Amino acid sequence: MARLFSVFSLRNLLVLSLALNVSLILRVLYEKESGVISGLSLDNRREALRTDSMPSEAHATQREHLSMRSSSSSSSTVDSNGRDRVINLDHGDPTMYERYWQQTGDKSTILIPGWQSMSYFSDAGSLCWFLEPEFAKEIFRLHKVVGNAVTEDRYIVVGTGSTQLYQAVLYALSPLDAAEPLSVVSAAPYYSSYPLITDCLKSGLYKWAGDAQSFNKEGPYIELVTSPNNPDGFVRQSVVNKSGGILVHDLAYYWPQYSPIAAAADHDIMLFTVSKSTGHAGMRIGWALVKDEEVAKKMVKYVELNTIGVSKDSQLRAAKVLQVVTDGCKYPPSKEGSLFDFAAHLMEERWKLLRAAVRQSGLFTLPEFPPGSCRFLNISFAPRPAFAWLKCEAPIEDCEAFLRSNNILTRSGIHFGVGPQYVRISMLDRDENYDEFVERLSTIHLRQSMHVDETAE
Amino acid sequence: MARLFSVFSLRNLLVLSLALNVSLILRVLYEKESGVISGLSLDNRREALRTDSMPSEAHATQREHLSMRSSSSSSSTVDSNGRDRVINLDHGDPTMYERYWQQTGDKSTILIPGWQSMSYFSDAGSLCWFLEPEFAKEIFRLHKVVGNAVTEDRYIVVGTGSTQLYQAVLYALSPLDAAEPLSVVSAAPYYSSYPLITDCLKSGLYKWAGDAQSFNKEGPYIELVTSPNNPDGFVRQSVVNKSGGILVHDLAYYWPQYSPIAAAADHDIMLFTVSKSTGHAGMRIGWALVKDEEVAKKMVKYVELNTIGVSKDSQLRAAKVLQVVTDGCKYPPSKEGSLFDFAAHLMEERWKLLRAAVRQSGLFTLPEFPPGSCRFLNISFAPRPAFAWLKCEAPIEDCEAFLRSNNILTRSGIHFGVGPQYVRISMLDRDENYDEFVERLSTIHLRQSMHVDETAE
């Protein structure tokens, strides 16, 4: 080393060191750029393609999509206030969460090399052989920190969204040799997709049997209990009081941003999804907590037959996202707070704005919720559901058509087993759409809208 | 600047520069480590958990998994050659491709930030609203460069593997108001999952009707044409010669590593999957090329009802992987060649080894394929299918049981609509498993195996 110093002058060494600096800086810049090329640029291009009137959730039929396109580019529905922009709140696309995830930066980014997760199998020895162990671990951690579900002595079954798991449950609970299909019921208003999914293949194993409150058939049945309920947001319990029933709890909305967490849910079959908990609908990842081993095995069998497992990439990403959420609850970041802080605050604000707009318009009513104590947020508050279940008062008969004439797309009550005076409205859209919706709702004039409605006919 | 130099001595500047070097080096090291934390370490942990006897593809029932586990840890099947390690070639897990993708390095890596792809929608205005435009673009590019399918005037429908697309096709082609379920047929030996998937929900829309060669019912039907065929590798055309039939072409194996590309396939409904083309089974991504708009729309509707679209993360990753494959064909990298070069070479080698082992054993036979000219590789060669359709000769009656007694797990011919003298064997496993399999097959002794078989009973 001493010899080295005798050969090179101080000036030589400085030049060498500066050159090394330049090369290191170039490397840092290059690596940043590679990151952009491999993932971000794709997204930027896609973002540029997106329009504000983009639809959400996925019960839109192709026809709905096409009609939305034509209505958004049509000028026939422009009214005197320039309300020609279609606001689509028909689906529950949770894009309001994008803002939170942007704030988390690199913490929530994942990197997947080309050679990773190529096999069909995640954990060949496990009951759910396509469940990524990291994702399972993060599910347990999240439920433990939030306290919304008992996970002890439960099997996790992962699904391509909770929609697939709903079908897996139907398959698992239906006897293969029954004389007639098993009845599936849920109290109205029920989630509009339940009857469609249940009956779409005319299965001989199960059959939609409508409103649980009027169900009076003898024999075994499945009762779906969605709590908090989609569409109306109320906390629910089973309503059929008969023997031979099996309960399935859809707890997609049992998270502290929507409803007080009163206790850890402790049911035999509980369904959850990232779409409504973290806002990652595009991942198509849900999970079931299942008590009975045989039921869990049959659910696994269904997912195997239906899609040979569940995307590993999305499971790995979901594991990362859940990890960030749980860490954010345990060690809240100073600036943005936990995901639940962010979303609870936003939902509270949105519901205040909506109730004010509804009061101002005088044309609608909304459900009222009693406040409850939340063991996670340590406060008492009234539910602020992911959907608004809006009722149009007389003389408006068709609420969906009335709002559509104001370029607000919602889902009619008829799809939920009740009348057309109700609509379901997503509360989870991006800020600009939500704000525009509330503003428009507060200033809707009955006569003007009716007029537009008539001329459109 | 001159003033700066006058304040600091050369020695000061050198110290400053060296400090900057240290900080840059630390940053480079840190970023490397972060990369490992966000993705690679997960995989390493998983790799460490993997056993060589890991199962593949996903038609293993839970029972099969459990029995595989117990057999792999059992010592009752150890024979005199120490053949106690179970080699599972029952499924078509394409792990042989891992080696290629490791060689591609960063080129095939993707990075997904937490805020990306949160919406249900990929392209709201498009017929297939959950199809990522980048993935669609890469599908077109790949087919164009390989020349294996006509893409002009076709709709792309993406699915959670081609398995989901198969069900989407059945849903799309079955009339909703038919008096009885539509018959679904395929010539034996047919893919073992077809009957299971078709009948698992006892659908009133469609019904498995068995071997197409003996199908003689009047009225409409669907004929599945798998070409090259799973399990036997032969190029196929439809065999039912009646009116009222609709053809569905499963072209999962119509890639140049398996079969000469004679011409661009030009059928009404064609199914493909990344599992067998690039080896990414864990992604659960397939695509359909569909001529008729109404059929494509109904397929989209099924995927919407079944899983509300397809994982965006896996579609983005599939786009990246297909891009690397196509670029590798257009501008072949000097070292590893294109994916098809790699896989074609490997498959050729494996089939040579297998045929030599079969000759040496004297107990089995394999299908013989005529060579054909490949417009992609510009050579003539005989097919080297992804599965070996092995026949045990007399006196062996149950080929699957015979091989199982040698700790080689395969799938019995009875699942493919033929007899137990046949088995299907995956040719796509990792090198160490494949090599061990061929070595074991070449030295199986009839008497010894029969003896082991008897004592096991």
mmCIF file of C-alpha atoms in Angstrom, chain A residues 135-338:
data_model
loop_
_atom_site.group_PDB
_atom_site.id
_atom_site.type_symbol
_atom_site.label_atom_id
_atom_site.label_comp_id
_atom_site.label_asym_id
_atom_site.label_seq_id
_atom_site.Cartn_x
_atom_site.Cartn_y
_atom_site.Cartn_z
ATOM 1 C CA PHE A 135 -49.130 -15.127 1.339
ATOM 2 C CA ALA A 136 -50.612 -17.504 3.926
ATOM 3 C CA LYS A 137 -48.283 -16.057 6.555
ATOM 4 C CA GLU A 138 -49.326 -12.490 5.748
ATOM 5 C CA ILE A 139 -53.041 -13.379 5.869
ATOM 6 C CA PHE A 140 -52.598 -14.697 9.416
ATOM 7 C CA ARG A 141 -50.570 -11.607 10.436
ATOM 8 C CA LEU A 142 -53.153 -9.183 9.038
ATOM 9 C CA HIS A 143 -56.157 -10.839 10.709
ATOM 10 C CA LYS A 144 -54.246 -10.946 13.981
ATOM 11 C CA VAL A 145 -53.437 -7.241 13.946
ATOM 12 C CA VAL A 146 -56.924 -6.140 12.774
ATOM 13 C CA GLY A 147 -58.783 -8.657 14.948
ATOM 14 C CA ASN A 148 -61.601 -9.167 12.438
ATOM 15 C CA ALA A 149 -61.453 -12.965 12.092
ATOM 16 C CA VAL A 150 -60.389 -15.998 14.070
ATOM 17 C CA THR A 151 -57.648 -17.818 12.171
ATOM 18 C CA GLU A 152 -56.797 -20.552 14.678
ATOM 19 C CA ASP A 153 -57.577 -24.072 13.448
ATOM 20 C CA ARG A 154 -58.542 -22.801 10.004
ATOM 21 C CA TYR A 155 -57.373 -23.846 6.567
ATOM 22 C CA ILE A 156 -56.640 -21.108 4.062
ATOM 23 C CA VAL A 157 -57.839 -21.674 0.506
ATOM 24 C CA VAL A 158 -56.673 -19.052 -1.978
ATOM 25 C CA GLY A 159 -58.853 -18.176 -4.960
ATOM 26 C CA THR A 160 -58.878 -16.074 -8.121
ATOM 27 C CA GLY A 161 -60.835 -13.441 -6.198
ATOM 28 C CA SER A 162 -63.515 -14.334 -3.668
ATOM 29 C CA THR A 163 -65.843 -14.870 -6.657
ATOM 30 C CA GLN A 164 -64.043 -18.099 -7.494
ATOM 31 C CA LEU A 165 -64.079 -19.095 -3.825
ATOM 32 C CA TYR A 166 -67.844 -18.595 -3.694
ATOM 33 C CA GLN A 167 -68.178 -21.167 -6.485
ATOM 34 C CA ALA A 168 -65.649 -23.414 -4.749
ATOM 35 C CA VAL A 169 -67.840 -23.311 -1.630
ATOM 36 C CA LEU A 170 -70.966 -24.244 -3.610
ATOM 37 C CA TYR A 171 -69.086 -27.179 -5.187
ATOM 38 C CA ALA A 172 -67.694 -28.270 -1.826
ATOM 39 C CA LEU A 173 -71.005 -28.184 0.021
ATOM 40 C CA SER A 174 -73.215 -29.823 -2.623
ATOM 41 C CA PRO A 175 -73.609 -33.594 -2.357
ATOM 42 C CA LEU A 176 -72.686 -35.244 -5.666
ATOM 43 C CA ASP A 177 -75.526 -37.740 -5.548
ATOM 44 C CA ALA A 178 -78.457 -35.587 -4.393
ATOM 45 C CA ALA A 179 -81.832 -36.038 -6.085
ATOM 46 C CA GLU A 180 -82.144 -32.303 -6.739
ATOM 47 C CA PRO A 181 -79.890 -29.237 -6.634
ATOM 48 C CA LEU A 182 -79.084 -27.694 -3.255
ATOM 49 C CA SER A 183 -80.929 -24.408 -2.599
ATOM 50 C CA VAL A 184 -78.779 -21.284 -2.236
ATOM 51 C CA VAL A 185 -80.388 -18.282 -0.528
ATOM 52 C CA SER A 186 -79.492 -14.858 0.836
ATOM 53 C CA ALA A 187 -81.641 -12.139 2.391
ATOM 54 C CA ALA A 188 -82.649 -9.349 -0.027
ATOM 55 C CA PRO A 189 -81.131 -6.981 -0.844
ATOM 56 C CA TYR A 190 -78.403 -9.489 -1.762
ATOM 57 C CA TYR A 191 -75.237 -9.111 -3.850
ATOM 58 C CA SER A 192 -76.423 -8.952 -7.465
ATOM 59 C CA SER A 193 -73.816 -11.439 -8.697
ATOM 60 C CA TYR A 194 -74.888 -14.303 -6.428
ATOM 61 C CA PRO A 195 -77.884 -15.419 -8.538
ATOM 62 C CA LEU A 196 -76.018 -14.872 -11.826
ATOM 63 C CA ILE A 197 -72.973 -16.907 -10.807
ATOM 64 C CA THR A 198 -74.999 -19.625 -9.114
ATOM 65 C CA ASP A 199 -77.222 -20.304 -12.118
ATOM 66 C CA CYS A 200 -74.967 -19.455 -15.087
ATOM 67 C CA LEU A 201 -74.100 -23.086 -15.893
ATOM 68 C CA LYS A 202 -77.490 -24.543 -14.878
ATOM 69 C CA SER A 203 -75.704 -26.772 -12.409
ATOM 70 C CA GLY A 204 -77.391 -29.906 -11.183
ATOM 71 C CA LEU A 205 -75.527 -29.513 -7.872
ATOM 72 C CA TYR A 206 -76.967 -26.201 -6.651
ATOM 73 C CA LYS A 207 -79.550 -23.625 -7.619
ATOM 74 C CA TRP A 208 -80.355 -20.055 -6.646
ATOM 75 C CA ALA A 209 -83.479 -20.024 -4.466
ATOM 76 C CA GLY A 210 -83.818 -16.284 -3.897
ATOM 77 C CA ASP A 211 -84.542 -14.211 -0.815
ATOM 78 C CA ALA A 212 -83.675 -16.043 2.395
ATOM 79 C CA GLN A 213 -86.471 -14.269 4.256
ATOM 80 C CA SER A 214 -89.177 -15.995 2.228
ATOM 81 C CA PHE A 215 -87.367 -19.344 1.872
ATOM 82 C CA ASN A 216 -89.561 -22.171 3.127
ATOM 83 C CA LYS A 217 -88.456 -25.282 1.278
ATOM 84 C CA GLU A 218 -87.690 -28.405 3.285
ATOM 85 C CA GLY A 219 -84.273 -30.052 3.160
ATOM 86 C CA PRO A 220 -80.688 -28.837 3.089
ATOM 87 C CA TYR A 221 -79.736 -25.362 1.890
ATOM 88 C CA ILE A 222 -76.871 -22.849 1.835
ATOM 89 C CA GLU A 223 -77.452 -19.398 3.300
ATOM 90 C CA LEU A 224 -75.061 -16.639 2.256
ATOM 91 C CA VAL A 225 -74.507 -14.042 4.945
ATOM 92 C CA THR A 226 -72.725 -10.959 3.598
ATOM 93 C CA SER A 227 -71.690 -8.794 6.511
ATOM 94 C CA PRO A 228 -71.400 -5.820 6.209
ATOM 95 C CA ASN A 229 -73.890 -6.375 3.441
ATOM 96 C CA ASN A 230 -73.417 -5.563 -0.242
ATOM 97 C CA PRO A 231 -75.368 -3.421 -1.275
ATOM 98 C CA ASP A 232 -76.783 -1.788 1.869
ATOM 99 C CA GLY A 233 -73.883 -1.895 4.361
ATOM 100 C CA PHE A 234 -75.755 -3.370 7.335
ATOM 101 C CA VAL A 235 -74.148 -5.882 9.675
ATOM 102 C CA ARG A 236 -75.979 -9.177 9.210
ATOM 103 C CA GLN A 237 -76.676 -12.544 10.732
ATOM 104 C CA SER A 238 -78.431 -15.555 9.254
ATOM 105 C CA VAL A 239 -82.202 -15.210 8.865
ATOM 106 C CA VAL A 240 -83.344 -18.716 7.901
ATOM 107 C CA ASN A 241 -84.281 -20.560 11.034
ATOM 108 C CA LYS A 242 -84.327 -24.180 9.913
ATOM 109 C CA SER A 243 -82.241 -27.288 10.323
ATOM 110 C CA GLY A 244 -80.039 -28.592 7.510
ATOM 111 C CA GLY A 245 -78.670 -25.192 6.571
ATOM 112 C CA ILE A 246 -75.004 -24.394 6.037
ATOM 113 C CA LEU A 247 -73.869 -20.807 6.506
ATOM 114 C CA VAL A 248 -71.299 -19.119 4.277
ATOM 115 C CA HIS A 249 -70.028 -15.759 5.504
ATOM 116 C CA ASP A 250 -68.876 -13.295 2.876
ATOM 117 C CA LEU A 251 -66.798 -10.854 4.926
ATOM 118 C CA ALA A 252 -65.309 -8.876 2.021
ATOM 119 C CA TYR A 253 -66.265 -5.608 3.729
ATOM 120 C CA TYR A 254 -65.507 -6.488 7.344
ATOM 121 C CA TRP A 255 -62.572 -4.080 7.602
ATOM 122 C CA PRO A 256 -62.253 -1.009 9.850
ATOM 123 C CA GLN A 257 -62.492 1.551 7.047
ATOM 124 C CA TYR A 258 -66.080 0.416 6.388
ATOM 125 C CA SER A 259 -67.469 -0.865 9.670
ATOM 126 C CA PRO A 260 -66.512 -0.998 13.363
ATOM 127 C CA ILE A 261 -64.689 -4.244 14.166
ATOM 128 C CA ALA A 262 -66.859 -5.436 17.050
ATOM 129 C CA ALA A 263 -65.276 -8.862 17.459
ATOM 130 C CA ALA A 264 -63.236 -11.453 15.596
ATOM 131 C CA ALA A 265 -65.632 -13.284 13.258
ATOM 132 C CA ASP A 266 -65.694 -16.958 14.133
ATOM 133 C CA HIS A 267 -67.637 -18.855 11.464
ATOM 134 C CA ASP A 268 -67.116 -22.143 9.633
ATOM 135 C CA ILE A 269 -66.546 -20.616 6.178
ATOM 136 C CA MET A 270 -65.413 -17.002 5.808
ATOM 137 C CA LEU A 271 -64.535 -15.292 2.515
ATOM 138 C CA PHE A 272 -62.216 -12.298 2.093
ATOM 139 C CA THR A 273 -60.659 -10.467 -0.861
ATOM 140 C CA VAL A 274 -57.850 -7.994 -1.476
ATOM 141 C CA SER A 275 -60.152 -5.998 -3.801
ATOM 142 C CA LYS A 276 -62.025 -4.432 -0.909
ATOM 143 C CA SER A 277 -59.424 -4.664 1.872
ATOM 144 C CA THR A 278 -56.344 -3.153 0.164
ATOM 145 C CA GLY A 279 -57.967 -1.982 -3.095
ATOM 146 C CA HIS A 280 -56.083 -4.372 -5.397
ATOM 147 C CA ALA A 281 -58.987 -5.570 -7.537
ATOM 148 C CA GLY A 282 -56.729 -6.200 -10.553
ATOM 149 C CA MET A 283 -54.822 -8.908 -8.671
ATOM 150 C CA ARG A 284 -57.875 -11.220 -8.547
ATOM 151 C CA ILE A 285 -56.921 -12.642 -5.172
ATOM 152 C CA GLY A 286 -59.243 -13.775 -2.409
ATOM 153 C CA TRP A 287 -58.949 -16.163 0.499
ATOM 154 C CA ALA A 288 -61.246 -18.404 2.500
ATOM 155 C CA LEU A 289 -60.810 -19.372 6.141
ATOM 156 C CA VAL A 290 -62.327 -22.830 6.456
ATOM 157 C CA LYS A 291 -62.822 -24.893 9.603
ATOM 158 C CA ASP A 292 -63.618 -28.290 8.130
ATOM 159 C CA GLU A 293 -60.795 -30.157 6.403
ATOM 160 C CA GLU A 294 -63.043 -32.008 3.969
ATOM 161 C CA VAL A 295 -64.742 -28.784 2.862
ATOM 162 C CA ALA A 296 -61.340 -27.129 2.380
ATOM 163 C CA LYS A 297 -60.141 -30.101 0.311
ATOM 164 C CA LYS A 298 -63.172 -29.966 -1.951
ATOM 165 C CA MET A 299 -62.734 -26.226 -2.435
ATOM 166 C CA VAL A 300 -59.121 -26.869 -3.441
ATOM 167 C CA LYS A 301 -60.371 -29.491 -5.876
ATOM 168 C CA TYR A 302 -62.741 -26.977 -7.480
ATOM 169 C CA VAL A 303 -60.001 -24.378 -7.965
ATOM 170 C CA GLU A 304 -57.836 -27.142 -9.432
ATOM 171 C CA LEU A 305 -60.527 -28.156 -11.925
ATOM 172 C CA ASN A 306 -61.538 -24.573 -12.709
ATOM 173 C CA THR A 307 -58.147 -22.851 -13.150
ATOM 174 C CA ILE A 308 -55.403 -25.311 -11.959
ATOM 175 C CA GLY A 309 -54.547 -23.053 -9.045
ATOM 176 C CA VAL A 310 -54.158 -19.309 -8.666
ATOM 177 C CA SER A 311 -51.603 -16.893 -10.165
ATOM 178 C CA LYS A 312 -48.343 -17.104 -8.203
ATOM 179 C CA ASP A 313 -47.374 -13.601 -9.300
ATOM 180 C CA SER A 314 -50.458 -12.050 -7.778
ATOM 181 C CA GLN A 315 -50.100 -14.104 -4.609
ATOM 182 C CA LEU A 316 -46.521 -12.882 -4.169
ATOM 183 C CA ARG A 317 -47.655 -9.322 -4.786
ATOM 184 C CA ALA A 318 -50.576 -9.733 -2.382
ATOM 185 C CA ALA A 319 -48.157 -11.039 0.259
ATOM 186 C CA LYS A 320 -46.048 -7.904 -0.159
ATOM 187 C CA VAL A 321 -49.068 -5.593 -0.013
ATOM 188 C CA LEU A 322 -50.522 -7.288 3.081
ATOM 189 C CA GLN A 323 -47.104 -7.115 4.722
ATOM 190 C CA VAL A 324 -46.990 -3.349 4.135
ATOM 191 C CA VAL A 325 -50.528 -2.977 5.546
ATOM 192 C CA THR A 326 -49.755 -4.978 8.693
ATOM 193 C CA ASP A 327 -46.412 -3.240 9.230
ATOM 194 C CA GLY A 328 -48.225 0.078 8.750
ATOM 195 C CA CYS A 329 -50.623 -0.882 11.566
ATOM 196 C CA LYS A 330 -47.880 -2.025 13.904
ATOM 197 C CA TYR A 331 -45.437 0.801 13.218
ATOM 198 C CA PRO A 332 -47.569 3.588 11.702
ATOM 199 C CA PRO A 333 -45.584 5.694 9.242
ATOM 200 C CA SER A 334 -45.576 9.330 10.372
ATOM 201 C CA LYS A 335 -46.959 10.850 7.197
ATOM 202 C CA GLU A 336 -49.627 8.707 5.597
ATOM 203 C CA GLY A 337 -50.689 6.577 8.597
ATOM 204 C CA SER A 338 -51.876 2.999 8.116
#
